[in-house]
Amino acid sequence: MNPTPITILTLSLLTTTHTYAQSQPPQPPTTPEQTLGLRAQAARGLLSADTAIVITTSPAAFVDAIGTLWAAGHIVPILLDDGTPAAREDIARFTRALGGEQLPQPNPTKPTPTLLIWIRTPAADLPADRAERDSAYQAALGATWQAKDQATLLDAFKNRPNLPPGAPPNAPTGPLGVVVYDPLDPTAPAALALSAFYGQLLLPVAAPVAPATDLWTIPKVDALSNAITGRLDELKLTYAALGDQIDAITLCLNADPRVTTKGEIPGNGPVASKEGEALALTDLLGRPTTRARLPRWAYASQLTGNSPRAVYRAMCSIFLRAQRDNALVIDSYETGGQWAEFDGTRTAEVFKNALPGGVALLDPPRFGLSDWRTLAAGSFASPRSPAIPPSQIGGGVNAPIITVTTMGNWDFFQLRPGNGEPGDIPLLRTPSAVYFVHSWSLQMGDRPDTVGGRWMDKGAYSYVGSVHEPFLAGFVPSPLFAQRMVAGWPIAAAARRGEPPMNAPWRIQVMGDALLTLPTATSAEKIGAPPSALAAAIADGTLAHVRDSVRSALKAKEFGQAVRLMALQGRDADAVRLARALLAEEGGQIEPGLAEALALAAYRQGDLDLFIGLASKARPSVDVPNELADAVWHALGTRLEALTPAQATLLAQNVRLWNLARDALEAGRAIAKAQGAPAGQRIIDDALARTTRPEVVQRLKAARVQIK
């Protein structure tokens, strides 16, 4: 692969040490799950001392960057930007998690990126043929391990750096897992990254089901399982029991997470599977194909999304482990009885004793919809939620680990009092891993108009939820899940019940990287100057600073490009200053796309008046999930009884198709208060014209009657 010209931004430099509280020194692992976690964490020894964020513009450029930068030892985050607002916001979340481009007073517990690099798309794209494309991915994987073929790759995996302190002397060597992927699926670049970083096999398959249209069946799952074990047998790798070489499977494939059954897997007791009811795909992989499906031999997860989002999810899991240093615990369950096992106070105590960043706990006697909306509103709410630190300005939630206990279905979650809907899921300012104890949240997979899909659409890169009614006993109790995670278990293992009869296949789905772990010991990360290879490239002009690109864009009055680059760098304050200047110089005239990007910066900077003004000029599409429309509702959701006419009009312009009934009712009431009942009823009528779903139509007709 030929090197690709790139531009680069130099950021602030510092050295950071992360200290994680422990009551005693690390103990040797006592379970295969802990050993697997230690093996996964050993990959941190592969990180280069230079810290950079590399942004590519196509899957081909991403593969090129992996096969060159990582192969040269520069194991740095590589993200993918396809020019869409969604990709921009995901990359911005990642950058903000690392502290952003500007840190006047650096937080000593979080590292700051030294470089932000842009790689332009190479002329040649990846091959269209599945086998040829797999060869390109395998070649890049081999390059990162200096391996010329499968045999030398396996040898390289076995000769990986020593395991961290506490690993048993007989810990298995070689690949610790397998990444199963379809080379033609959009998630393929993420599959390459997970294989190359951890040292996992990259196993190609032709997608057994069509995305979003087919459901898995037991025969289809068995065919996939047999393909995996057949390849492991060919390579003479051990996998039959936990604690062998292969203990993890990550399926990178856009496919439904549900598996329909015809009574092939009976289960028993609370996990008795009935014909026609769904099981979770990831709880069927890593098991023998016998009727009982026991014993489990590997823990599995599924990673989905288009190429930019799949890469974002992989990179968050790989590179943001040190940033997973605090948690948000939300518990809406009653106390006592079966709910006591999931007590949020106990969950928070586990995290508090292990994570230096602390824990925010929302576990009052009552936690209702108004409390939830106060949380999502951030500093726009007055008073603000106790989970929003006084230092935060702007809307959204900043919590790398989130656990929630609630009840409901794929389209709502119960609070006390009130019900939340997918549109109430907060915007995530930085990436989050979410453990969501709730029924049906992944019934529709990662579709963004559902509870589970909404979390992932708003920035969650890892999500645990259910594809069918799991009953409370189907979930690992939240305090135990927390204990496992802080003990070093990978998330795909921490989310599984293993005691009989709960060890039978069931309905809990793990989305994201199977090997995601929390920091478990004192570690040091040095953020230093660029290594010699990158420094030389800067000197000879192969690399150019992104800051220079911003200046060039501003000079040419290419404000959309300038704001996009600012967002990727986490420079919201600069974007807000630009917005004010443009409004002053252009007489308030800003084109809608630019207004949308600037409005989101104002939202994160907590400037409500500027946000409202810019959002009113943006007019985003409300028929597809949109970050700005969500921000409008979060910023104003706690002010519905006291909206100004301009704010009420903005709500009416942002009635979201994926939250149609609730939005139309609340916007209709606000407009009726400002302009009279007929105007409010027209909001409902407009919403009725946008849907044919019977349940939504019924709710809208009932809402119209309420507007008087």
XYZ file of C-alpha atoms in Angstrom:
708
model
C 0.000 0.000 0.000
C 1.303 3.448 -0.922
C 1.456 6.168 1.733
C -1.361 8.683 1.532
C -0.887 12.446 1.971
C -2.293 13.673 5.258
C -2.741 16.892 7.158
C -2.102 17.183 10.839
C -2.911 19.347 13.855
C -0.499 19.629 16.773
C -2.266 19.845 20.124
C -1.063 20.491 23.645
C 1.507 18.143 25.187
C 1.497 16.686 28.661
C 2.275 13.572 30.625
C -0.548 11.982 32.569
C -0.720 9.237 35.147
C -4.017 7.508 35.911
C -4.391 6.007 39.361
C -7.251 3.631 40.117
C -8.210 3.014 43.714
C -7.850 -0.560 44.921
C -8.274 -1.938 48.403
C -5.436 -4.404 47.823
C -2.820 -5.236 45.172
C -4.026 -7.056 42.043
C -4.700 -10.723 42.763
C -4.145 -13.594 40.338
C -7.298 -14.267 38.329
C -9.499 -17.045 39.600
C -11.751 -17.481 36.573
C -11.308 -17.835 32.814
C -13.214 -14.561 32.465
C -10.628 -12.633 34.470
C -7.826 -14.256 32.500
C -9.534 -13.257 29.259
C -9.785 -9.696 30.525
C -6.086 -9.626 31.384
C -5.221 -10.973 27.952
C -7.319 -8.233 26.364
C -5.689 -5.561 28.514
C -2.237 -6.801 27.508
C -2.879 -5.210 24.144
C -2.387 -1.866 25.850
C 1.308 -2.751 25.777
C 1.135 -2.371 22.006
C 0.229 1.320 22.160
C 2.853 3.671 20.812
C 3.966 6.554 22.998
C 2.678 9.104 20.501
C -0.956 10.048 20.824
C -2.771 11.073 17.690
C -6.227 10.946 16.192
C -6.186 9.949 12.553
C -9.263 10.727 10.465
C -9.727 8.925 7.166
C -12.334 9.655 4.514
C -13.132 6.209 3.090
C -12.862 2.529 4.030
C -9.955 2.197 1.608
C -8.118 5.045 3.340
C -8.837 3.421 6.694
C -7.334 0.095 5.595
C -4.343 1.973 4.200
C -3.832 3.772 7.527
C -4.044 0.551 9.535
C -1.617 -1.170 7.179
C 0.908 1.671 7.337
C 0.659 3.594 10.614
C -0.147 0.637 12.828
C 2.349 -1.545 10.976
C 5.020 1.084 11.749
C 4.190 0.884 15.446
C 2.051 4.023 15.623
C -0.969 2.341 17.245
C -3.174 5.422 17.358
C -6.944 5.897 16.947
C -8.064 5.899 13.325
C -11.581 7.141 12.639
C -13.636 7.403 9.454
C -15.423 10.540 8.282
C -17.845 10.252 5.363
C -18.864 13.910 5.527
C -22.203 13.328 7.246
C -23.345 15.150 10.403
C -23.548 11.801 12.221
C -19.896 11.000 11.519
C -18.894 14.518 12.538
C -20.688 14.224 15.874
C -19.252 10.775 16.640
C -15.692 11.891 15.930
C -16.281 15.017 18.010
C -17.445 12.843 20.925
C -14.270 10.797 20.669
C -12.107 13.908 20.570
C -13.895 15.447 23.561
C -13.319 12.239 25.536
C -9.586 12.828 25.091
C -9.880 16.410 26.260
C -10.397 18.165 22.950
C -8.034 20.453 21.091
C -8.041 23.171 23.747
C -7.409 22.613 27.450
C -6.576 25.867 29.209
C -6.388 23.950 32.498
C -5.797 20.274 31.626
C -7.617 17.740 33.744
C -4.834 15.643 35.337
C -6.944 12.474 35.170
C -7.465 12.522 31.397
C -4.907 12.413 28.588
C -4.920 14.978 25.819
C -4.304 14.081 22.178
C -1.056 15.398 20.798
C -2.059 15.287 17.146
C -5.126 15.316 14.974
C -4.445 13.944 11.509
C -6.551 13.985 8.375
C -5.870 11.385 5.688
C -7.241 12.083 2.242
C -9.002 9.342 0.333
C -6.697 7.353 -1.977
C -7.695 7.094 -5.628
C -8.040 3.304 -5.599
C -10.998 1.843 -3.704
C -11.200 -1.588 -2.144
C -11.908 -4.495 -4.522
C -15.573 -5.255 -5.185
C -15.073 -9.024 -5.084
C -15.583 -10.556 -1.609
C -12.503 -12.782 -1.729
C -10.264 -10.025 -3.082
C -11.509 -7.577 -0.485
C -10.843 -10.118 2.266
C -7.305 -10.444 0.933
C -6.847 -6.679 1.304
C -8.059 -6.790 4.907
C -5.915 -9.836 5.714
C -2.864 -8.153 4.206
C -3.378 -5.086 6.407
C -3.827 -7.327 9.457
C -0.638 -9.207 8.652
C 1.278 -5.958 8.156
C 0.381 -4.764 11.654
C 1.947 -7.940 13.075
C 4.825 -8.123 10.551
C 3.399 -11.414 9.289
C 3.480 -12.536 5.675
C 0.967 -15.397 5.952
C -1.421 -17.159 8.344
C 1.305 -19.295 9.921
C 3.589 -16.371 10.747
C 0.569 -14.388 11.945
C -0.282 -17.102 14.471
C 3.340 -17.158 15.581
C 3.228 -13.388 16.043
C 0.101 -13.694 18.158
C 1.843 -16.282 20.365
C 4.859 -14.010 20.786
C 2.774 -11.022 21.923
C 4.134 -8.916 24.829
C 4.037 -10.429 28.296
C 0.737 -10.359 30.128
C 0.304 -7.730 32.859
C 0.969 -8.492 36.540
C -1.461 -11.003 37.961
C -1.770 -13.154 34.856
C -1.302 -16.857 35.593
C 1.891 -18.457 34.253
C -0.171 -20.975 32.280
C -2.335 -18.338 30.594
C -3.007 -19.351 26.987
C -1.058 -17.662 24.219
C -1.909 -17.044 20.614
C -5.080 -15.358 19.350
C -7.478 -14.683 22.209
C -10.554 -14.485 20.032
C -12.019 -14.465 16.573
C -13.599 -11.578 14.703
C -16.182 -12.888 12.250
C -17.008 -10.535 9.397
C -18.342 -10.237 5.864
C -15.714 -8.330 3.844
C -18.541 -6.592 1.946
C -20.400 -5.482 5.083
C -19.957 -1.832 6.158
C -18.577 -3.006 9.516
C -15.544 -4.662 7.880
C -13.093 -1.818 8.665
C -14.008 -2.119 12.361
C -13.431 -5.869 12.181
C -9.922 -5.234 10.883
C -9.193 -2.834 13.746
C -10.393 -5.243 16.447
C -8.356 -8.076 14.943
C -5.218 -6.006 14.517
C -5.281 -4.378 17.930
C -6.021 -7.373 20.156
C -4.431 -10.046 17.999
C -7.524 -11.963 16.923
C -8.277 -14.121 13.922
C -10.177 -12.365 11.149
C -12.644 -14.920 9.789
C -14.527 -14.045 6.588
C -18.059 -15.304 5.958
C -20.767 -14.496 3.471
C -23.568 -12.788 5.423
C -25.990 -15.587 6.433
C -28.943 -13.162 6.640
C -29.867 -9.954 4.880
C -29.594 -6.782 6.952
C -32.861 -5.506 8.414
C -35.025 -7.972 6.471
C -34.182 -11.510 7.596
C -34.329 -13.085 11.017
C -31.849 -15.673 12.134
C -32.970 -19.256 12.541
C -31.273 -21.967 14.554
C -29.990 -23.704 11.365
C -28.442 -20.434 10.166
C -26.778 -19.842 13.530
C -25.501 -23.424 13.563
C -24.027 -22.994 10.091
C -22.175 -19.897 11.270
C -20.999 -21.646 14.453
C -19.743 -24.612 12.452
C -17.852 -22.303 10.097
C -16.098 -20.749 13.095
C -15.179 -24.013 14.802
C -14.204 -25.601 11.500
C -11.653 -22.890 10.878
C -10.324 -23.139 14.441
C -9.911 -26.893 13.984
C -7.994 -26.326 10.741
C -5.603 -24.021 12.574
C -5.293 -26.439 15.501
C -6.381 -23.799 18.016
C -8.017 -24.854 21.279
C -11.504 -23.567 22.022
C -13.712 -26.330 23.454
C -13.832 -24.885 26.985
C -13.461 -21.504 28.634
C -9.817 -20.936 29.477
C -8.598 -22.282 26.141
C -6.972 -20.095 23.503
C -10.198 -18.806 21.937
C -12.634 -17.375 24.480
C -14.161 -14.443 22.579
C -16.144 -13.889 19.391
C -17.043 -10.492 17.931
C -19.466 -10.701 15.019
C -19.092 -7.624 12.798
C -22.239 -7.802 10.727
C -25.311 -5.682 10.120
C -27.958 -8.268 10.891
C -30.934 -8.598 13.204
C -29.880 -9.601 16.742
C -32.879 -11.920 17.159
C -32.976 -15.644 16.470
C -36.386 -17.225 15.935
C -36.869 -20.714 17.312
C -39.125 -23.691 16.705
C -38.540 -25.404 19.997
C -35.024 -26.604 19.099
C -33.596 -25.267 22.376
C -35.974 -26.039 25.217
C -34.208 -24.543 28.228
C -36.000 -24.919 31.528
C -37.420 -22.957 34.405
C -37.200 -19.181 33.898
C -35.344 -19.643 30.613
C -37.780 -22.015 28.938
C -37.833 -20.999 25.278
C -41.176 -21.253 23.479
C -41.656 -21.657 19.760
C -41.714 -18.340 17.946
C -40.043 -16.398 20.741
C -36.679 -14.807 20.042
C -33.305 -15.616 21.557
C -30.289 -13.309 21.430
C -27.838 -14.064 18.635
C -24.806 -13.348 20.819
C -25.983 -15.805 23.479
C -26.107 -18.607 20.902
C -22.630 -18.069 19.480
C -19.710 -19.590 21.374
C -21.710 -22.696 22.266
C -21.816 -26.236 20.867
C -24.606 -26.924 18.402
C -26.090 -29.667 20.563
C -29.666 -29.442 21.801
C -28.607 -28.274 25.272
C -26.014 -25.797 23.885
C -23.743 -26.473 26.852
C -21.069 -25.848 27.899
C -20.312 -22.359 26.637
C -16.827 -22.124 25.112
C -16.658 -18.416 24.231
C -18.364 -15.099 24.984
C -19.783 -13.259 21.993
C -20.908 -9.801 20.931
C -22.141 -8.137 17.747
C -20.902 -4.867 16.260
C -23.139 -3.072 13.737
C -23.414 0.252 11.942
C -22.293 1.947 8.765
C -18.536 2.152 8.276
C -17.920 5.430 10.163
C -20.093 4.405 13.101
C -18.728 0.851 13.298
C -15.166 2.209 13.310
C -16.136 4.734 15.999
C -17.500 1.933 18.188
C -14.367 -0.146 17.781
C -11.999 2.753 18.440
C -13.900 3.847 21.551
C -13.591 0.368 23.019
C -9.911 0.076 22.138
C -8.588 3.517 23.033
C -10.876 5.016 25.686
C -10.259 2.483 28.453
C -8.446 5.044 30.615
C -11.373 7.426 30.136
C -13.814 4.881 31.586
C -13.103 6.325 35.023
C -16.575 7.366 36.235
C -20.145 6.122 36.033
C -23.784 7.222 36.012
C -26.187 4.855 37.797
C -29.944 5.314 37.253
C -32.312 3.076 39.225
C -36.059 3.494 38.762
C -36.995 0.231 40.503
C -38.834 -0.003 43.776
C -36.964 -1.136 46.859
C -37.298 -4.596 48.355
C -38.380 -7.906 46.865
C -36.871 -9.037 43.596
C -35.828 -5.457 42.826
C -33.324 -5.400 45.683
C -30.851 -7.492 43.658
C -30.591 -4.593 41.192
C -30.269 -1.827 43.794
C -28.610 1.232 42.314
C -26.987 2.250 45.590
C -25.083 -1.037 45.720
C -24.094 -0.678 42.059
C -22.799 2.830 42.691
C -20.770 1.683 45.701
C -18.960 -0.894 43.574
C -18.021 1.690 40.969
C -17.178 4.319 43.592
C -14.580 2.070 45.191
C -12.874 1.361 41.869
C -13.210 4.400 39.588
C -11.281 7.587 40.426
C -13.723 9.845 38.603
C -16.575 9.020 40.984
C -20.196 7.998 40.487
C -23.411 9.946 39.966
C -26.383 8.076 41.453
C -30.013 8.787 40.587
C -31.885 6.458 42.909
C -34.496 8.508 44.769
C -37.826 7.199 46.073
C -39.321 8.693 42.927
C -37.518 9.186 39.631
C -39.978 10.461 37.043
C -40.020 11.779 33.508
C -39.348 15.333 34.673
C -36.216 14.124 36.497
C -35.066 12.281 33.375
C -35.571 15.355 31.213
C -33.701 17.467 33.728
C -30.773 15.074 33.355
C -30.866 15.262 29.541
C -31.110 19.071 29.603
C -27.755 19.459 31.341
C -27.123 23.050 32.359
C -30.238 24.238 30.497
C -32.356 22.873 33.372
C -32.815 24.955 36.501
C -32.183 23.499 38.944
C -29.914 21.068 37.154
C -29.896 17.321 37.813
C -27.595 16.218 40.651
C -25.903 13.988 38.060
C -24.782 17.046 36.057
C -21.639 18.522 37.642
C -21.626 22.289 38.349
C -18.679 22.662 35.973
C -20.650 21.409 32.946
C -22.034 23.963 30.546
C -24.555 23.011 27.898
C -26.852 20.080 27.337
C -26.252 16.354 27.258
C -24.704 13.720 29.473
C -21.003 13.045 29.989
C -20.653 9.573 31.538
C -18.416 6.828 30.098
C -20.312 4.075 31.959
C -24.102 4.153 32.359
C -26.315 1.567 34.055
C -30.098 1.888 34.019
C -32.864 -0.203 35.554
C -36.368 0.354 34.246
C -39.328 -1.453 32.681
C -41.197 -1.104 29.406
C -40.931 -2.100 25.762
C -38.935 -1.234 22.659
C -40.715 2.119 22.337
C -40.960 3.329 25.946
C -39.421 2.979 29.389
C -41.341 3.387 32.640
C -40.336 5.912 35.260
C -41.963 6.885 38.543
C -44.089 8.715 37.460
C -44.342 8.946 33.686
C -42.978 7.093 30.674
C -39.913 8.023 28.676
C -39.768 7.456 24.922
C -36.818 7.003 22.562
C -36.734 10.757 21.927
C -36.032 11.294 25.627
C -32.712 9.426 25.472
C -30.089 12.126 26.144
C -27.396 13.257 23.759
C -24.048 11.875 24.868
C -21.307 14.512 24.968
C -18.650 11.790 25.074
C -18.855 8.064 24.218
C -20.620 5.735 26.673
C -20.990 2.029 27.412
C -24.578 1.335 28.525
C -25.991 -1.551 30.583
C -29.785 -1.282 30.235
C -31.900 -3.608 32.386
C -35.215 -3.390 30.560
C -37.456 -5.592 28.413
C -37.399 -5.565 24.610
C -35.042 -2.593 24.147
C -33.187 -4.383 21.311
C -36.199 -6.061 19.750
C -35.621 -3.949 16.636
C -31.833 -4.088 16.856
C -30.121 -0.724 16.558
C -33.036 0.976 14.767
C -32.844 4.556 16.079
C -36.559 4.938 16.840
C -36.265 2.297 19.566
C -34.978 2.548 23.130
C -31.805 0.520 22.564
C -31.145 1.841 19.089
C -31.550 5.393 20.332
C -28.751 5.016 22.888
C -26.454 3.720 20.155
C -27.498 6.469 17.745
C -26.643 9.101 20.362
C -23.102 7.825 20.956
C -23.197 4.575 22.948
C -20.523 2.319 21.469
C -21.371 -0.644 23.705
C -24.878 -1.635 24.771
C -26.346 -4.561 26.684
C -30.106 -5.085 26.394
C -32.786 -7.648 25.614
C -34.298 -8.768 22.307
C -37.457 -10.234 23.914
C -39.037 -10.402 27.367
C -36.125 -11.656 29.486
C -37.814 -11.426 32.885
C -35.791 -9.815 35.606
C -33.868 -13.024 36.287
C -32.515 -12.961 32.735
C -30.177 -10.076 33.525
C -27.056 -10.180 35.641
C -27.957 -8.010 38.680
C -26.459 -4.552 38.213
C -24.196 -4.692 41.319
C -22.764 -8.040 40.171
C -22.258 -6.700 36.653
C -20.342 -3.777 38.153
C -18.252 -6.116 40.348
C -17.291 -8.204 37.348
C -16.355 -5.191 35.251
C -14.142 -3.618 37.912
C -12.525 -7.044 38.436
C -11.419 -6.982 34.799
C -14.030 -9.150 33.092
C -14.724 -8.272 29.445
C -18.243 -6.954 28.976
C -19.401 -9.933 26.893
C -18.657 -12.159 29.900
C -19.775 -9.754 32.630
C -23.279 -9.561 31.123
C -23.869 -13.354 31.135
C -25.450 -15.430 33.859
C -23.623 -18.741 34.134
C -25.383 -20.680 36.880
C -27.982 -23.361 36.016
C -30.628 -23.003 34.720
C -29.639 -19.478 33.624
C -26.709 -20.829 31.612
C -29.036 -21.863 28.777
C -29.286 -19.555 25.736
C -31.518 -16.603 26.495
C -32.446 -13.105 25.361
C -29.687 -10.730 26.480
C -27.769 -9.220 23.573
C -24.299 -7.642 23.797
C -23.584 -4.970 21.183
C -20.072 -3.676 20.484
C -16.627 -5.120 21.169
C -16.705 -8.367 23.168
C -13.370 -7.491 24.836
C -14.283 -4.087 26.273
C -12.804 -3.784 29.782
C -12.477 -1.170 32.513
C -9.171 0.083 33.898
C -8.302 -2.104 36.851
C -4.846 -1.030 38.041
C -2.464 1.900 38.237
C -1.293 2.813 34.756
C 0.721 5.567 33.167
C 0.156 7.033 29.716
C 2.665 9.453 28.279
C 1.462 12.040 25.842
C 4.563 13.231 24.088
C 5.919 14.733 20.925
C 5.373 13.029 17.563
C 7.680 10.062 16.890
C 10.463 10.553 14.415
C 8.582 9.073 11.467
C 5.677 11.485 11.851
C 7.976 14.390 12.665
C 9.887 13.779 9.442
C 6.642 13.736 7.499
C 5.716 17.093 8.982
C 9.092 18.499 7.996
C 8.919 17.364 4.365
C 5.344 18.556 3.870
C 3.632 15.187 3.727
C 1.737 16.284 6.819
C 0.050 19.649 7.196
C -1.546 21.077 10.327
C -5.336 21.009 10.520
C -5.214 24.393 12.228
C -3.749 25.710 8.978
C -6.649 24.079 7.122
C -9.106 25.894 9.400
C -7.372 29.199 8.728
C -7.444 28.531 4.994
C -11.142 27.684 5.089
C -11.929 30.837 7.057
C -9.866 32.969 4.691
C -11.727 31.500 1.722
C -15.034 31.980 3.581
C -15.636 28.245 3.447
C -17.309 28.428 6.831
C -18.996 25.036 6.646
C -15.648 23.286 6.238
C -14.067 25.416 8.968
C -16.828 24.593 11.457
C -16.646 20.910 10.600
C -12.915 20.877 11.336
C -13.512 22.766 14.579
C -16.097 20.186 15.626
C -13.711 17.324 14.916
C -11.183 19.031 17.184
C -13.697 19.664 19.972
C -13.437 23.459 19.483
C -17.033 24.393 20.345
C -16.028 27.685 21.967
C -14.305 28.808 18.759
C -17.326 27.761 16.707
C -19.607 29.841 18.943
C -17.344 32.887 18.516
C -17.501 32.369 14.754
C -21.298 32.101 14.893
C -21.594 35.433 16.683
C -19.261 37.078 14.184
C -21.179 35.707 11.202
C -24.504 36.805 12.625
C -23.125 40.306 13.115
C -21.447 40.561 9.716
C -24.036 38.820 7.551
C -27.101 40.503 8.993
C -28.218 37.279 10.598
C -28.134 35.317 7.336
C -26.558 31.853 7.699
C -27.282 28.926 5.395
C -29.152 26.009 7.060
C -26.353 23.419 7.038
C -23.890 25.817 8.648
C -26.524 26.956 11.143
C -27.111 23.343 12.177
C -23.440 22.708 12.975
C -23.086 26.023 14.795
C -26.284 25.421 16.761
C -24.934 22.152 18.147
C -21.789 23.967 19.289
C -23.972 26.561 21.027
C -25.957 23.737 22.644
C -22.808 22.240 24.129
C -21.604 25.692 25.211
C -24.859 26.385 27.057
C -25.855 29.525 25.133
C -29.643 29.101 24.933
C -30.488 32.289 23.039
C -27.801 31.679 20.417
C -28.840 28.026 20.164
C -32.499 28.944 19.591
C -31.585 31.541 16.995
C -29.282 29.207 15.045
C -31.593 26.191 15.327
C -34.440 28.308 13.916
C -32.330 28.914 10.810
C -31.261 25.296 10.386
C -34.541 23.512 9.662
C -33.112 19.949 9.895
C -34.990 16.970 8.484
C -37.363 15.639 11.121
C -38.228 12.483 9.185
C -34.882 10.828 9.992
C -32.979 10.808 13.288
C -31.251 14.130 13.690
C -28.953 15.407 16.429
C -30.180 18.994 16.257
C -33.879 18.130 16.513
C -33.082 16.080 19.606
C -31.067 18.955 21.060
C -34.031 21.294 20.604
C -36.267 19.019 22.639
C -33.676 18.435 25.345
C -32.924 22.150 25.707
C -36.603 23.084 25.957
C -38.054 19.919 27.483
C -37.969 21.255 31.032
C -39.491 24.606 29.980
C -42.700 23.477 28.292
C -44.915 25.513 30.609
C -42.973 28.738 30.091
C -41.868 28.816 26.455
C -41.511 32.040 24.541
C -43.400 32.248 21.230
C -40.114 31.738 19.355
C -39.295 28.654 21.416
C -42.790 27.214 20.882
C -42.455 27.756 17.126
C -39.073 26.018 17.142
C -40.588 22.987 18.884
C -43.360 22.858 16.294
C -40.752 22.901 13.520
C -38.966 19.953 15.114
C -41.749 17.425 15.676
C -39.771 14.233 15.126
C -41.181 11.333 13.129
C -39.510 8.862 15.481
C -41.235 10.487 18.496
C -44.289 11.732 16.636
C -47.200 11.347 19.073
C -45.435 12.770 22.133
C -43.760 15.605 20.221
C -46.948 16.641 18.431
C -48.948 16.738 21.664
C -46.380 18.806 23.552
C -45.630 21.143 20.628
C -49.365 21.489 19.944
C -50.009 22.522 23.529
C -47.186 25.071 23.385
C -48.440 26.565 20.110
C -52.024 26.618 21.423
C -50.857 28.613 24.421
C -49.059 31.116 22.198
C -51.383 31.259 19.179
C -54.670 29.643 20.185
C -56.209 26.146 20.064
C -56.740 25.993 16.260
C -53.032 26.571 15.675
C -52.174 23.851 18.176
C -54.605 21.430 16.547
C -52.938 22.059 13.175
C -49.730 20.647 14.656
C -51.614 17.411 15.357
C -53.167 17.417 11.891
C -49.752 17.835 10.290
C -48.468 14.903 12.345
C -51.420 12.727 11.306
C -50.482 13.337 7.673
C -46.979 11.942 8.338
C -47.893 8.472 9.639
C -50.103 5.475 8.993
C -49.057 3.461 12.041
C -52.345 2.591 13.789
C -51.024 2.984 17.333
C -49.543 6.392 16.537
C -52.678 7.562 14.739
C -54.741 6.563 17.769
C -52.495 8.545 20.119
C -52.543 11.584 17.857
C -56.328 11.627 17.624
C -56.533 11.432 21.395
C -53.987 14.255 21.636
C -56.023 16.494 19.338
C -58.967 16.288 21.690
C -56.753 17.455 24.562
C -55.777 20.714 22.824
C -58.473 23.242 23.604
